[in-house]
PDB file of C-alpha atoms and ligand atoms in Angstrom:
ATOM      1  CA  MET A   1      10.297 -22.161  51.427  1.00 91.00           C
ATOM      2  CA  ILE A   2      11.689 -24.821  49.765  1.00 96.00           C
ATOM      3  CA  GLN A   3       8.506 -27.030  47.359  1.00 97.00           C
ATOM      4  CA  HIS A   4       9.411 -29.812  45.411  1.00 97.00           C
ATOM      5  CA  ALA A   5       8.682 -30.272  42.003  1.00 96.00           C
ATOM      6  CA  ILE A   6       6.784 -33.561  40.693  1.00 95.00           C
ATOM      7  CA  PRO A   7       7.143 -33.768  36.866  1.00 93.00           C
ATOM      8  CA  TYR A   8       4.382 -34.782  34.821  1.00 90.00           C
ATOM      9  CA  ALA A   9       6.328 -36.876  32.467  1.00 83.00           C
ATOM     10  CA  ALA A  10       9.349 -38.761  33.322  1.00 83.00           C
ATOM     11  CA  PRO A  11      13.181 -36.186  33.458  1.00 85.00           C
ATOM     12  CA  GLY A  12      14.325 -37.395  31.041  1.00 88.00           C
ATOM     13  CA  PRO A  13      18.995 -37.917  30.320  1.00 93.00           C
ATOM     14  CA  GLY A  14      20.005 -35.146  30.657  1.00 94.00           C
ATOM     15  CA  CYS A  15      17.779 -34.095  34.029  1.00 95.00           C
ATOM     16  CA  SER A  16      19.949 -32.880  37.019  1.00 96.00           C
ATOM     17  CA  CYS A  17      17.820 -31.625  38.679  1.00 96.00           C
ATOM     18  CA  THR A  18      18.172 -33.209  41.902  1.00 96.00           C
ATOM     19  CA  ALA A  19      16.176 -36.843  43.310  1.00 95.00           C
ATOM     20  CA  GLN A  20      14.022 -35.613  46.166  1.00 95.00           C
ATOM     21  CA  PRO A  21      12.851 -39.581  48.425  1.00 95.00           C
ATOM     22  CA  CYS A  22       9.375 -38.046  47.200  1.00 95.00           C
ATOM     23  CA  GLY A  23      10.432 -39.065  43.761  1.00 94.00           C
ATOM     24  CA  GLY A  24       9.486 -34.595  43.806  1.00 95.00           C
ATOM     25  CA  LEU A  25      13.086 -32.905  42.543  1.00 96.00           C
ATOM     26  CA  LEU A  26      14.696 -29.731  43.968  1.00 96.00           C
ATOM     27  CA  PRO A  27      14.345 -28.123  40.689  1.00 94.00           C
ATOM     28  CA  ASP A  28      18.096 -26.751  38.496  1.00 96.00           C
ATOM     29  CA  VAL A  29      16.989 -23.688  36.202  1.00 95.00           C
ATOM     30  CA  GLU A  30      20.113 -24.791  34.200  1.00 96.00           C
ATOM     31  CA  CYS A  31      18.321 -28.460  33.654  1.00 95.00           C
ATOM     32  CA  PRO A  32      17.190 -29.113  30.122  1.00 94.00           C
ATOM     33  CA  ASP A  33      13.950 -30.248  30.627  1.00 92.00           C
ATOM     34  CA  HIS A  34      12.279 -28.351  34.375  1.00 94.00           C
ATOM     35  CA  GLY A  35      14.819 -25.445  34.090  1.00 94.00           C
ATOM     36  CA  HIS A  36      13.463 -21.478  33.643  1.00 92.00           C
ATOM     37  CA  ARG A  37      13.826 -21.713  29.724  1.00 92.00           C
ATOM     38  CA  LYS A  38      11.084 -24.362  29.064  1.00 89.00           C
ATOM     39  CA  ASN A  39       9.255 -24.043  32.497  1.00 86.00           C
ATOM     40  CA  PRO A  40       6.838 -26.665  32.649  1.00 90.00           C
ATOM     41  CA  ALA A  41       3.716 -27.437  34.446  1.00 92.00           C
ATOM     42  CA  MET A  42       4.937 -29.951  37.444  1.00 94.00           C
ATOM     43  CA  ALA A  43       3.262 -30.683  41.144  1.00 96.00           C
ATOM     44  CA  TRP A  44       4.228 -29.363  43.286  1.00 96.00           C
ATOM     45  CA  HIS A  45       4.844 -29.725  47.538  1.00 97.00           C
ATOM     46  CA  VAL A  46       6.281 -27.992  50.425  1.00 97.00           C
ATOM     47  CA  ALA A  47      10.016 -30.434  50.890  1.00 97.00           C
ATOM     48  CA  ASP A  48       9.272 -32.009  53.828  1.00 95.00           C
ATOM     49  CA  GLY A  49       5.001 -31.174  54.299  1.00 96.00           C
ATOM     50  CA  GLU A  50       2.451 -33.609  55.358  1.00 95.00           C
ATOM     51  CA  ARG A  51       2.656 -34.685  51.070  1.00 95.00           C
ATOM     52  CA  CYS A  52       5.993 -34.788  50.980  1.00 96.00           C
ATOM     53  CA  LEU A  53       6.202 -37.463  53.802  1.00 95.00           C
ATOM     54  CA  GLN A  54       3.780 -39.005  51.870  1.00 94.00           C
ATOM     55  CA  LEU A  55       5.101 -39.548  48.877  1.00 95.00           C
ATOM     56  CA  ALA A  56       8.396 -41.354  50.564  1.00 95.00           C
ATOM     57  CA  GLY A  57       6.242 -43.440  52.133  1.00 91.00           C
ATOM     58  CA  GLY A  58       6.817 -42.633  55.786  1.00 66.00           C
ATOM     59  CA  GLY A  59       4.188 -39.045  57.305  1.00 51.00           C
ATOM     60  CA  HIS A  60       1.813 -40.448  59.829  1.00 57.00           C
ATOM     61  CA  HIS A  61       1.362 -43.733  58.097  1.00 56.00           C
ATOM     62  CA  ARG A  62       4.384 -45.487  60.239  1.00 53.00           C
ATOM     63  CA  GLY A  63       4.429 -49.230  60.850  1.00 53.00           C
ATOM     64  CA  GLY A  64       3.717 -50.408  56.869  1.00 48.00           C
ATOM     65  CA  ALA A  65       5.318 -51.889  54.451  1.00 50.00           C
ATOM     66  CA  ALA A  66       8.238 -50.263  52.551  1.00 49.00           C
TER      67      ALA A  66
HETATM   68 ZN1   ZN B   1      15.605 -31.651  35.632  1.00 55.98          ZN
HETATM   69 ZN1   ZN B   2       8.629 -33.682  48.550  1.00 55.98          ZN
END
């Protein structure tokens, strides 16, 4: 299962994670901010799950303002 991580702090310039449309990240294990060495607390949700779609501005509330 793929999950996205939303960092509590903004990613630093050294962040090597892959940004997602929902504002979350696909964490890179080598990332100096979010990798295994730091293993920071982040808010996780399932990729393409309900939370993910809500954050990305989609989900089941269609037709709203962009
Ligand atoms: Zn990162
Ligand atoms: Zn997501």
